[in-house]
Each structure stands twice: as structure tokens, then as C-alpha cells.
Short mmCIF file of C-alpha atoms in Angstrom, two decimals:
data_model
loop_
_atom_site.label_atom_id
_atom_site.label_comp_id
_atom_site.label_asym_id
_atom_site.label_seq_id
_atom_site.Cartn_x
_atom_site.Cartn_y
_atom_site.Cartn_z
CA UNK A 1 0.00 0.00 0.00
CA UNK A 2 2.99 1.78 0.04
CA UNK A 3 3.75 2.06 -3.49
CA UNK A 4 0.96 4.33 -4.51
CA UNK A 5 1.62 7.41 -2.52
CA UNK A 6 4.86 6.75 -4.31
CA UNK A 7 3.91 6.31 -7.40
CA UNK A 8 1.69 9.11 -7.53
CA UNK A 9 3.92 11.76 -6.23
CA UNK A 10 6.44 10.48 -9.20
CA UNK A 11 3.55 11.13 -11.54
CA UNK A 12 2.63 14.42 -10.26
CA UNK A 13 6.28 15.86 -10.24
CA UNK A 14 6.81 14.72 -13.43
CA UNK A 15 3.50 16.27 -14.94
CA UNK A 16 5.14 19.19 -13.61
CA UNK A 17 8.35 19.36 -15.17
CA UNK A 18 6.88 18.65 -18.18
CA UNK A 19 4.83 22.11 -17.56
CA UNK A 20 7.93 23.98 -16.78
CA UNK A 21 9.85 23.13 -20.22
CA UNK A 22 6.58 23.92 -22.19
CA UNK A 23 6.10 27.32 -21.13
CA UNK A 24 9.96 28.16 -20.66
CA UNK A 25 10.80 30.35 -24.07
CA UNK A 26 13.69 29.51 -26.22
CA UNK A 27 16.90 31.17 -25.62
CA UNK A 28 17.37 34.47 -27.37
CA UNK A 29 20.50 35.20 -29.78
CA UNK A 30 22.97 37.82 -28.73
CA UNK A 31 22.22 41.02 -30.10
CA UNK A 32 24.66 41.91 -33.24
CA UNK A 33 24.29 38.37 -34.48
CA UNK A 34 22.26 37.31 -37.39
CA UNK A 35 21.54 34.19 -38.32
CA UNK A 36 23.44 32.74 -41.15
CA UNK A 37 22.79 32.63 -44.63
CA UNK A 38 23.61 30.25 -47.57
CA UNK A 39 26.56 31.44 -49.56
CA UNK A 40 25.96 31.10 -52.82
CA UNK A 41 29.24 30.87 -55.19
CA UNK A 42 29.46 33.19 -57.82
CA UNK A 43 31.36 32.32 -60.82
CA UNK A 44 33.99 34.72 -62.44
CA UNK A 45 32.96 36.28 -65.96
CA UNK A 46 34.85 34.72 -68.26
CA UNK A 47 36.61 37.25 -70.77
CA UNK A 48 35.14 37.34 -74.08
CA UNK A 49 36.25 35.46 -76.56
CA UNK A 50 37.99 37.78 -79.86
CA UNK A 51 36.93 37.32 -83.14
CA UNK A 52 38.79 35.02 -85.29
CA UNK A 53 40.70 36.91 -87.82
CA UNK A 54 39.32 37.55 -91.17
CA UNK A 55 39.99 35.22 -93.98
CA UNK A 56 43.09 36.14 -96.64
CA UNK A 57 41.75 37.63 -99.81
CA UNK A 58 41.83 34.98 -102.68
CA UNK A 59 43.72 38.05 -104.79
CA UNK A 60 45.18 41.01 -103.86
CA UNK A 61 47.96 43.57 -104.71
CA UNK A 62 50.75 44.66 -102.89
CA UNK A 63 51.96 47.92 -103.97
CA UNK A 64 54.23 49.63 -101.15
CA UNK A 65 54.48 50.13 -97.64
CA UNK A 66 55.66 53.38 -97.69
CA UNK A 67 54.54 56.97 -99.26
CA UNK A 68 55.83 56.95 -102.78
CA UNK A 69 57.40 61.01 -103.70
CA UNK A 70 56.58 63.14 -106.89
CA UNK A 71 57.66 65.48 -108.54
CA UNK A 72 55.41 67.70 -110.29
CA UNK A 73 52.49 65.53 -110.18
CA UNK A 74 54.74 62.34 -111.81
CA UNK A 75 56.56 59.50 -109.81
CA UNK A 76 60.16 59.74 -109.63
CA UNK A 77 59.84 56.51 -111.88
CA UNK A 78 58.14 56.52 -114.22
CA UNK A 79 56.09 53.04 -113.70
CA UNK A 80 54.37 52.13 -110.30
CA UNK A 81 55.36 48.79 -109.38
CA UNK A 82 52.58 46.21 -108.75
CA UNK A 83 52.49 42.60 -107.47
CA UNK A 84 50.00 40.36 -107.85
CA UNK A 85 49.22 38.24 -104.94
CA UNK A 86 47.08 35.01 -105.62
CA UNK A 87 46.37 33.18 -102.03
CA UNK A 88 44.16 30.32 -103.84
CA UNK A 89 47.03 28.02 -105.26
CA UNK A 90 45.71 27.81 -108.65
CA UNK A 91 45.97 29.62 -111.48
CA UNK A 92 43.63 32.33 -112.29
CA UNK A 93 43.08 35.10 -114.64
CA UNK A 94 43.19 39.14 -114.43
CA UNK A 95 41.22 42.02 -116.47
CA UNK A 96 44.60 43.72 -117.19
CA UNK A 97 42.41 47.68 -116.71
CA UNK A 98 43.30 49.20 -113.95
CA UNK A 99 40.43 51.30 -112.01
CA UNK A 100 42.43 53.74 -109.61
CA UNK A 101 40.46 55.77 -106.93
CA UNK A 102 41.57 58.31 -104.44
CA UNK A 103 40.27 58.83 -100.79
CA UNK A 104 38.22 62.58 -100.24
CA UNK A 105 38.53 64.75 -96.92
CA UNK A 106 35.17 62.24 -95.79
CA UNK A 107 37.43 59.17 -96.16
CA UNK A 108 35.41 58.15 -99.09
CA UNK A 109 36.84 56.56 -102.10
CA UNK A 110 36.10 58.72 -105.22
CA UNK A 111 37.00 56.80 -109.21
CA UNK A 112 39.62 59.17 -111.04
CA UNK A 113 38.72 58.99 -114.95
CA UNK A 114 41.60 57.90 -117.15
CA UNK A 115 42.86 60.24 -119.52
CA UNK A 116 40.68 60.46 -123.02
CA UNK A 117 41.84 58.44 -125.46
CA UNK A 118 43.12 55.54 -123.49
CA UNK A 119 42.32 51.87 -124.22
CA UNK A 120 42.29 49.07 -123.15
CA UNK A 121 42.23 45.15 -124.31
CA UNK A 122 39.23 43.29 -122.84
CA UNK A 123 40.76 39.77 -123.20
CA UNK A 124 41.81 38.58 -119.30
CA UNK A 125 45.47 37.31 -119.33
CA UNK A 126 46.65 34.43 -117.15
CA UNK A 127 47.77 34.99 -113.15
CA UNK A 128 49.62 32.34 -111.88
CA UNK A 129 49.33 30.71 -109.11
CA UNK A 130 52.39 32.26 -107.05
CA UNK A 131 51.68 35.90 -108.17
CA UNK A 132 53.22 37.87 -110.90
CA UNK A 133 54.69 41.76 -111.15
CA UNK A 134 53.06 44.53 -112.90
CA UNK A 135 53.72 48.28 -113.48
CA UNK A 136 51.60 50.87 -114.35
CA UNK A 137 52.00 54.35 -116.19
CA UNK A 138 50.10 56.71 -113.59
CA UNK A 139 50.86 59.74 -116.11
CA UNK A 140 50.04 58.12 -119.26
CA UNK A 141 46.99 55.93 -118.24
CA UNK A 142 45.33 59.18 -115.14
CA UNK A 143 48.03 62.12 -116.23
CA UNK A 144 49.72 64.61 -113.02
CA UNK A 145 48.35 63.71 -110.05
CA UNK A 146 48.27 65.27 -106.53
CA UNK A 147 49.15 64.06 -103.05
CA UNK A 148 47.31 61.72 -101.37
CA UNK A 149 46.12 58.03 -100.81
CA UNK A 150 44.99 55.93 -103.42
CA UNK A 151 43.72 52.48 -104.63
CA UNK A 152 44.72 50.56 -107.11
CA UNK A 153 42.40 47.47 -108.21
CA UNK A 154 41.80 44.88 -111.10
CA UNK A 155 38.88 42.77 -111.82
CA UNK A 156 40.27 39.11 -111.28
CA UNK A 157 38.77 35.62 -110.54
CA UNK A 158 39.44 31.56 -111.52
CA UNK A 159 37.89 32.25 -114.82
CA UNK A 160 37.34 34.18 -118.00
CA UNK A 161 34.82 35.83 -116.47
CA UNK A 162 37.01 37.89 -114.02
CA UNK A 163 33.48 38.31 -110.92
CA UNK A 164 36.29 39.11 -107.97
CA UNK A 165 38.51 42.39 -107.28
CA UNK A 166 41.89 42.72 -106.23
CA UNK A 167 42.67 45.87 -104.44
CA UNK A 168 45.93 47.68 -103.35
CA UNK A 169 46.72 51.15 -101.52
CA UNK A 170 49.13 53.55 -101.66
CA UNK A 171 50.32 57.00 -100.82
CA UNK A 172 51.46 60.01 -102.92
CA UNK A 173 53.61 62.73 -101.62
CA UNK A 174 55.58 65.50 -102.61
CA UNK A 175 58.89 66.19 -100.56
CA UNK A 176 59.73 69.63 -99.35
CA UNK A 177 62.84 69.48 -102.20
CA UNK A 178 61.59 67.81 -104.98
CA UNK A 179 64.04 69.62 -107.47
CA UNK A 180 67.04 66.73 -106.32
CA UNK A 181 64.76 63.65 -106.76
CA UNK A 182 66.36 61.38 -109.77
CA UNK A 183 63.44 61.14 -112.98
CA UNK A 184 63.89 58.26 -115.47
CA UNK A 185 63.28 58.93 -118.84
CA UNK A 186 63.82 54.68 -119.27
CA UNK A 187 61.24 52.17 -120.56
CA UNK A 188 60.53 49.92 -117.35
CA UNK A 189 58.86 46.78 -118.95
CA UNK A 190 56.76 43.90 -117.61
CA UNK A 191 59.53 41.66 -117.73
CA UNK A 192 61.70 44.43 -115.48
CA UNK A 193 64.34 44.30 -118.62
CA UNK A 194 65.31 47.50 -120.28
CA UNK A 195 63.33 48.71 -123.54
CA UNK A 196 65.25 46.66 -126.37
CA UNK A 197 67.86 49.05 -128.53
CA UNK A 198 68.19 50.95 -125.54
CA UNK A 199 72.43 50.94 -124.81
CA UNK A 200 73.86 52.39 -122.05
CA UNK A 201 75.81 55.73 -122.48
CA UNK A 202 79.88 55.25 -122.54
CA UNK A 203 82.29 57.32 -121.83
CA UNK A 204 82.88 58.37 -125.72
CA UNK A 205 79.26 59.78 -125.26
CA UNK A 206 79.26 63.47 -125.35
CA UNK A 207 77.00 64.75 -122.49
CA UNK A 208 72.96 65.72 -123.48
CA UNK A 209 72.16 69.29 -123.98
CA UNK A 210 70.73 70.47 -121.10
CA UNK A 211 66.79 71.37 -121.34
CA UNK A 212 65.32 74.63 -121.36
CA UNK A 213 61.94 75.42 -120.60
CA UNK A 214 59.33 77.17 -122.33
CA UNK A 215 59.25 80.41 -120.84
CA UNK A 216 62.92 80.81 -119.30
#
């Protein structure tokens, strides 16, 4: 009879305990803390990727790197020198009329007409595959012309029927003493060789008369 008093004080003091945690709050979080957040990993941007570089012109002409003097309105020579460049590894062909432009104030590229009475044969000739030289006669085919930059193009192509262009630039300038530059009266022809006939002065040759302009 014993046990029950026993028993039933252990059962009230544990009904009371049981109380007790219920109503006691949770314990508060220092002040200045926050709770914590997820993190969240943020990938570095990537640099952007350049362009791959543009594609090598099946033709083209290479004419010179650097400003090419005057005098007068002429080249010190009296060709231009031209190469042909062909990047396709085959033969091709080239509408031997040159089409020359010069660049305005705008930057625009304006045509400058040939002088009247020059022709031109409208058969294309054969480029080779590694290229060929060329030369041009600015003052016979355009006459004088002034300083500046210019383009030089032909219509060229893998067949007869010429549908691509091959463009080169170059500069004009006139030096500040133009009166010591060296003119050549010579014949440069396709071939680079001299114009046949033409010998080479000697020493028995008496010495040109010297020119005298109209006027002086």
C-alpha cells in the first residue's frame, strides 16, 4: 500500500516538469548576431572570346608600304610597281584595266577617270598561281596627279569571267625638295628588262644638252 503514494507523487512531479519546459521560451540570440545565410558561389565572368581573324583575300595587290614622292604631279619613276598576290594556289586570270580611286577629306573613295583616249584590251590574261609583277604608267593611263592616298584594283577571278577584285593602296607625296629627286626617262617593262635598242651611255658619249623650258 505503500507504493501508490509513491507512485503518484512520481507522476505528479513529473506532470510538472513537463509544464515547466513547455512554457519556458527559447533562448534568445545575442544582439549583433544574425543568423546565417547560404553562400551562394558566384562564378567569375569569363573574358570574351575575340573574333577570329578575317579570312586572306583569294587576290590582292601589294603595292608599297611606304609613301611613294613626286615630282610635279609624276613619280620619280616613271612606272608604279605592282604585285599580284594570288592566295588560292591555282591559277587564275586578271582584267589587265586598272580602275584607280583616291580617298576625299570624308574618307570616301572617289573613281579618277583615265585620260581620253586611253584603251584598253578586254581579253583577261593568265595569273599564276604564285603571283606575278606589274607596273603601271600613272601619267600616261590618269596624267599629273596630286598628293594623297589611293587604290589601285583589277577585276580578277578563276575564270574568264574575271566576278572578284583585287585591291591595293598607296600614298602620294611630294617632298619639301623635290628639285634633287632622280626622274627616269627609261622604258621599265613587264619583264623588269630595259626597252630593247636601248644601250647604255659610254664614256665616248658626249653629255645631253641640257633642257630649257618654255618660258625661261
Amino acid at each position: 500500500m505503500k507504493k501508490i503514494p509513491v507512485l503518484l507523487l512520481a507522476a505528479v512531479m513529473g506532470l510538472s516538469l513537463s509544464a515547466c519546459a513547455a512554457e519556458t521560451p527559447p533562448p534568445e540570440e545575442p544582439a549583433g548576431k544574425s543568423a546565417p545565410t547560404a553562400v551562394q558561389s558566384v562564378a567569375a565572368a569569363e573574358p570574351a572570346e575575340e573574333p577570329p581573324p578575317a579570312p586572306e583575300p583569294d587576290y590582292v595587290l601589294h603595292i608599297s608600304d611606304q609613301p611613294i614622292p613626286m615630282a610635279e604631279g609624276c613619280l620619280v619613276t616613271d612606272r608604279l610597281p605592282v604585285r599580284f598576290i594570288n592566295n588560292t594556289g591555282e591559277e587564275g586570270y586578271v582584267l589587265d584595266i586598272p580602275h584607280l580611286e583616291r580617298k576625299n577629306e570624308e574618307g570616301a573613295w572617289e573613281p579618277v577617270p583615265w585620260k581620253e583616249g586611253v584603251g584598253f584590251c578586254g581579253t583577261p590574261s593568265l595569273l599564276p598561281a604564285g603571283g606575278r609583277e606589274w607596273s603601271e604608267d600613272l601619267l600616261y593611263l590618269w596624267g599629273p596627279l596630286e598628293e594623297g592616298d589611293y587604290r589601285l584594283s583589277y577585276e580578277v577571278g578563276a575564270t574568264f569571267k574575271t566576278e572578284e577584285r583585287a585591291c591595293g593602296e598607296f600614298t602620294l607625296y611630294m617632298p619639301e625638295d623635290s628639285q634633287g629627286l632622280p626622274l627616269f626617262s627609261g622604258e621599265v617593262f613587264q619583264s623588269g628588262e630595259d626597252a630593247p635598242g636601248q644601250a647604255l651611255p659610254s664614256e665616248d658619249t658626249p653629255d645631253p644638252l641640257p633642257i630649257v623650258q618654255a618660258g625661261t
